[in-house]
Amino acid sequence: MSADPAPVPYRWRWLILVVMIVAEVMDLLDASIVNVAGPALEKSLGASSAGLQWVIGGYALTLGAGLVLGGRLGDRYGRRRMFLTGLAAFTLSSLLCALAPDIESLIVFRLLQGAAGAMLLPQGLGLLRENFSGPELTKVFAVFGPVLGLGGIVGPVLGGFLIEGDILGLGWRSVFLVNLPIGLAALAVAAKFVPKKPGDRTVRVDVVGAALVVASCALLVLPLNQGQEDGWPLWTWLCFAASIIGFGLFAWQQRRAAVAGRDPLVTPGLLRKPAFTVGLGGIALFFGGLVGTQLVLTLFLQIGQHFSAGDAGLGNLPLAVGTAIGGAVSGAFLADRIGRKVLQVGPVIQLAGAALLWLELDGLSAGSFSIWDIAPGVAVAGVGAGMVIAALFSFILAAVDDDEIGSASGVLSAVQAIGGSIGVAIFGSVFFAQAKTGDFTSGFHRALIVQSCLLVAFLAITLLLPKKARPEEEQHGITPSATDGGSAGSGAKENVTA
């Protein structure tokens, strides 16, 4: 009896890859694209330092808090449906951001935009797994991952170009309006060419768990954003305490849901794995420092050195180039050759870059500053950051079982986004505390001290991670049988995010 012939690959599958990349890069870009809009928002809407931190960090907050829920919704209702819903909501919220009449409205619309991104972002990898298989799927992830990885890094460059161009006099509003033609085009193509596939209605959505995550994250970020401006009153410390209690309740509720036979948002077994739990702390520390320092660099250039939005955006190029180089070196051979040590070499190079940047800032002379004065330090720090970014997830995922990869990946991505939001709040507060006195260099110095402390703590955490990384293909649920032509994925309930 002859074996059944292999199914014919979907004709338009490569167009799906293009749509996924375009839509999800647009989503990720918005995490950092407004970094260069500070002076414009202050002039146009009267934004305070806390308001600016909310505009930047609020997006990452709701994005991170909703990522795991977004993945579970895709499992239940179908990834195509949730992708189209998320993309439509993201495009609409981008329009609302562009039309915002005041800073309060912009903050609310940015929170909505992040929530829409949380519905959109988790669906991409799932849709690719549904439409590709075998060696093609491995090639797809080899393209998909690095492109998304650079999305957030180049955000300030694109944002600076749009604001500086002042197209039709739109100023900062063009940063959001650019999403309209892209989003509508991606929506039309996805609606026509992404095949329909029903979700699994037996998957339950843990609304209580999702609400606890959102509330706990909000209680953590709210005082970090407002505390500096309000003088750290009692309510800020009560919020911190309530946040800790909330995360504890979430862990307890997830275990109860699993015991009762319900589908928890997070596989409880993950939280009993020491390497995974400390890895979550490492991700929060690393990305909090990286995102926060990138914000301070942009603020220093614009507020401290009076760079235009376009020049400040270009000032981020040394960081972007350094990150790309470090990621390429780490991903191509270094992580495989030296294993976990790549996660220690990277931070050491970042610390060297921070030290060089400190000396460069000390050597600045009044009235003659150019980006080339600090480019070497920024680029060196970028190389170290890229080495870690390319390898960090794979080492943490090596600590989890195969059937936990989907849940683990979703949690890691969520913590990455929330860590970035916390970094915006902390580093923004540190910088603005000195900027109010006009001492911008000291503000940057203090930010470098905070980053160095976070990197040292991250270095200590890396010693507790597995010595070998999980292979790239296994991180996306591709088993050896799948690469031989079988189906890809490790189950219907995966919610892997980029």
mmCIF file of C-alpha atoms in Angstrom, residues 106-265:
data_model
loop_
_atom_site.group_PDB
_atom_site.id
_atom_site.type_symbol
_atom_site.label_atom_id
_atom_site.label_comp_id
_atom_site.label_asym_id
_atom_site.label_seq_id
_atom_site.Cartn_x
_atom_site.Cartn_y
_atom_site.Cartn_z
ATOM 1 C CA LEU A 106 -3.033 60.455 23.453
ATOM 2 C CA ILE A 107 -2.090 58.379 26.504
ATOM 3 C CA VAL A 108 -5.464 56.588 26.445
ATOM 4 C CA PHE A 109 -5.198 55.912 22.714
ATOM 5 C CA ARG A 110 -1.641 54.616 23.134
ATOM 6 C CA LEU A 111 -2.866 52.184 25.792
ATOM 7 C CA LEU A 112 -5.538 51.005 23.348
ATOM 8 C CA GLN A 113 -2.946 50.732 20.590
ATOM 9 C CA GLY A 114 -0.793 48.488 22.796
ATOM 10 C CA ALA A 115 -3.803 46.289 23.606
ATOM 11 C CA ALA A 116 -4.537 45.957 19.876
ATOM 12 C CA GLY A 117 -0.891 45.033 19.295
ATOM 13 C CA ALA A 118 -1.241 42.318 21.929
ATOM 14 C CA MET A 119 -4.023 40.753 19.856
ATOM 15 C CA LEU A 120 -2.023 41.095 16.636
ATOM 16 C CA LEU A 121 1.532 40.106 17.544
ATOM 17 C CA PRO A 122 1.028 36.551 18.886
ATOM 18 C CA GLN A 123 -0.764 35.372 15.746
ATOM 19 C CA GLY A 124 2.132 35.751 13.290
ATOM 20 C CA LEU A 125 4.187 32.686 14.173
ATOM 21 C CA GLY A 126 1.069 30.559 14.537
ATOM 22 C CA LEU A 127 -0.152 31.537 11.069
ATOM 23 C CA LEU A 128 3.245 30.751 9.596
ATOM 24 C CA ARG A 129 3.222 27.323 11.244
ATOM 25 C CA GLU A 130 -0.216 26.710 9.770
ATOM 26 C CA ASN A 131 0.898 27.546 6.224
ATOM 27 C CA PHE A 132 4.506 26.314 6.067
ATOM 28 C CA SER A 133 6.090 23.001 6.955
ATOM 29 C CA GLY A 134 9.355 21.104 6.710
ATOM 30 C CA PRO A 135 12.547 22.884 5.633
ATOM 31 C CA GLU A 136 10.509 25.866 4.381
ATOM 32 C CA LEU A 137 9.336 26.597 7.912
ATOM 33 C CA THR A 138 12.893 26.669 9.202
ATOM 34 C CA LYS A 139 13.819 29.147 6.458
ATOM 35 C CA VAL A 140 10.791 31.296 7.299
ATOM 36 C CA PHE A 141 11.794 31.604 10.949
ATOM 37 C CA ALA A 142 15.372 32.373 9.918
ATOM 38 C CA VAL A 143 13.985 35.484 8.171
ATOM 39 C CA PHE A 144 11.078 36.319 10.471
ATOM 40 C CA GLY A 145 12.968 36.469 13.774
ATOM 41 C CA PRO A 146 15.864 38.797 12.864
ATOM 42 C CA VAL A 147 13.602 41.210 10.982
ATOM 43 C CA LEU A 148 11.308 41.566 13.979
ATOM 44 C CA GLY A 149 14.302 41.861 16.283
ATOM 45 C CA LEU A 150 15.471 45.000 14.511
ATOM 46 C CA GLY A 151 11.970 46.490 14.393
ATOM 47 C CA GLY A 152 12.087 48.216 17.770
ATOM 48 C CA ILE A 153 15.712 49.339 17.407
ATOM 49 C CA VAL A 154 15.179 51.387 14.240
ATOM 50 C CA GLY A 155 11.974 53.005 15.528
ATOM 51 C CA PRO A 156 13.592 56.316 16.598
ATOM 52 C CA VAL A 157 15.358 56.613 13.229
ATOM 53 C CA LEU A 158 12.081 56.329 11.326
ATOM 54 C CA GLY A 159 10.268 58.534 13.837
ATOM 55 C CA GLY A 160 12.886 61.244 13.497
ATOM 56 C CA PHE A 161 12.649 61.139 9.715
ATOM 57 C CA LEU A 162 8.866 61.514 9.773
ATOM 58 C CA ILE A 163 8.797 64.345 12.305
ATOM 59 C CA GLU A 164 11.680 66.184 10.648
ATOM 60 C CA GLY A 165 10.014 65.839 7.237
ATOM 61 C CA ASP A 166 6.868 67.481 8.662
ATOM 62 C CA ILE A 167 4.807 66.056 5.804
ATOM 63 C CA LEU A 168 1.785 68.320 5.137
ATOM 64 C CA GLY A 169 2.558 70.091 8.400
ATOM 65 C CA LEU A 170 1.516 67.032 10.403
ATOM 66 C CA GLY A 171 4.607 66.970 12.636
ATOM 67 C CA TRP A 172 4.501 64.235 15.267
ATOM 68 C CA ARG A 173 1.083 63.068 14.072
ATOM 69 C CA SER A 174 2.713 61.558 10.975
ATOM 70 C CA VAL A 175 4.388 59.000 13.258
ATOM 71 C CA PHE A 176 0.950 57.446 13.771
ATOM 72 C CA LEU A 177 -0.632 58.285 10.429
ATOM 73 C CA VAL A 178 2.030 56.289 8.588
ATOM 74 C CA ASN A 179 0.365 53.182 10.016
ATOM 75 C CA LEU A 180 -2.883 53.864 8.129
ATOM 76 C CA PRO A 181 -1.870 53.038 4.541
ATOM 77 C CA ILE A 182 0.361 50.201 5.725
ATOM 78 C CA GLY A 183 -2.301 48.756 8.018
ATOM 79 C CA LEU A 184 -5.108 49.036 5.457
ATOM 80 C CA ALA A 185 -2.992 47.427 2.725
ATOM 81 C CA ALA A 186 -1.926 44.589 5.031
ATOM 82 C CA LEU A 187 -5.538 44.151 6.142
ATOM 83 C CA ALA A 188 -6.787 43.859 2.546
ATOM 84 C CA VAL A 189 -4.091 41.365 1.551
ATOM 85 C CA ALA A 190 -4.482 39.267 4.698
ATOM 86 C CA ALA A 191 -8.285 39.146 4.355
ATOM 87 C CA LYS A 192 -7.971 37.851 0.787
ATOM 88 C CA PHE A 193 -4.995 35.493 0.963
ATOM 89 C CA VAL A 194 -4.685 34.135 4.516
ATOM 90 C CA PRO A 195 -6.753 30.924 4.482
ATOM 91 C CA LYS A 196 -9.512 30.433 7.002
ATOM 92 C CA LYS A 197 -8.902 27.890 9.722
ATOM 93 C CA PRO A 198 -11.219 27.500 12.714
ATOM 94 C CA GLY A 199 -9.922 27.799 16.220
ATOM 95 C CA ASP A 200 -10.328 25.288 18.984
ATOM 96 C CA ARG A 201 -13.478 26.213 20.920
ATOM 97 C CA THR A 202 -12.511 23.806 23.689
ATOM 98 C CA VAL A 203 -9.741 26.224 24.665
ATOM 99 C CA ARG A 204 -10.897 28.336 27.594
ATOM 100 C CA VAL A 205 -9.831 31.940 28.040
ATOM 101 C CA ASP A 206 -8.690 32.716 31.576
ATOM 102 C CA VAL A 207 -10.256 36.152 32.003
ATOM 103 C CA VAL A 208 -9.549 36.293 35.742
ATOM 104 C CA GLY A 209 -5.857 35.565 35.218
ATOM 105 C CA ALA A 210 -5.637 38.162 32.454
ATOM 106 C CA ALA A 211 -7.289 40.780 34.683
ATOM 107 C CA LEU A 212 -4.833 40.061 37.508
ATOM 108 C CA VAL A 213 -1.860 40.487 35.146
ATOM 109 C CA VAL A 214 -3.149 43.798 33.761
ATOM 110 C CA ALA A 215 -3.968 45.174 37.221
ATOM 111 C CA SER A 216 -0.629 44.099 38.716
ATOM 112 C CA CYS A 217 1.354 45.589 35.835
ATOM 113 C CA ALA A 218 -0.579 48.855 36.025
ATOM 114 C CA LEU A 219 -0.030 49.097 39.784
ATOM 115 C CA LEU A 220 3.707 48.668 39.189
ATOM 116 C CA VAL A 221 4.175 51.132 36.324
ATOM 117 C CA LEU A 222 1.807 53.864 37.590
ATOM 118 C CA PRO A 223 3.955 54.913 40.591
ATOM 119 C CA LEU A 224 7.164 54.547 38.565
ATOM 120 C CA ASN A 225 5.854 57.067 36.043
ATOM 121 C CA GLN A 226 4.195 59.482 38.457
ATOM 122 C CA GLY A 227 6.233 59.074 41.635
ATOM 123 C CA GLN A 228 9.121 61.358 40.670
ATOM 124 C CA GLU A 229 6.818 64.191 39.611
ATOM 125 C CA ASP A 230 4.565 63.876 42.696
ATOM 126 C CA GLY A 231 7.368 63.496 45.230
ATOM 127 C CA TRP A 232 6.782 59.797 46.006
ATOM 128 C CA PRO A 233 3.685 60.129 48.221
ATOM 129 C CA LEU A 234 2.191 57.258 50.227
ATOM 130 C CA TRP A 235 -0.039 56.035 47.406
ATOM 131 C CA THR A 236 2.979 55.178 45.247
ATOM 132 C CA TRP A 237 4.312 52.751 47.862
ATOM 133 C CA LEU A 238 0.850 51.272 48.390
ATOM 134 C CA CYS A 239 0.685 50.633 44.640
ATOM 135 C CA PHE A 240 4.035 48.822 44.733
ATOM 136 C CA ALA A 241 2.787 46.619 47.582
ATOM 137 C CA ALA A 242 -0.512 45.933 45.801
ATOM 138 C CA SER A 243 1.395 44.998 42.638
ATOM 139 C CA ILE A 244 3.460 42.383 44.482
ATOM 140 C CA ILE A 245 0.300 40.966 46.052
ATOM 141 C CA GLY A 246 -1.381 40.927 42.643
ATOM 142 C CA PHE A 247 1.410 38.932 40.997
ATOM 143 C CA GLY A 248 1.331 36.503 43.933
ATOM 144 C CA LEU A 249 -2.425 36.081 43.505
ATOM 145 C CA PHE A 250 -1.902 35.453 39.794
ATOM 146 C CA ALA A 251 0.571 32.627 40.473
ATOM 147 C CA TRP A 252 -1.820 31.092 43.023
ATOM 148 C CA GLN A 253 -4.806 31.445 40.670
ATOM 149 C CA GLN A 254 -2.910 29.795 37.813
ATOM 150 C CA ARG A 255 -2.101 26.766 39.959
ATOM 151 C CA ARG A 256 -5.735 26.537 41.089
ATOM 152 C CA ALA A 257 -6.943 26.733 37.473
ATOM 153 C CA ALA A 258 -4.608 23.896 36.444
ATOM 154 C CA VAL A 259 -5.684 21.683 39.382
ATOM 155 C CA ALA A 260 -9.340 22.290 38.495
ATOM 156 C CA GLY A 261 -8.725 21.154 34.919
ATOM 157 C CA ARG A 262 -9.113 24.596 33.378
ATOM 158 C CA ASP A 263 -6.674 26.180 30.919
ATOM 159 C CA PRO A 264 -4.422 28.644 32.767
ATOM 160 C CA LEU A 265 -2.753 31.489 30.888
#
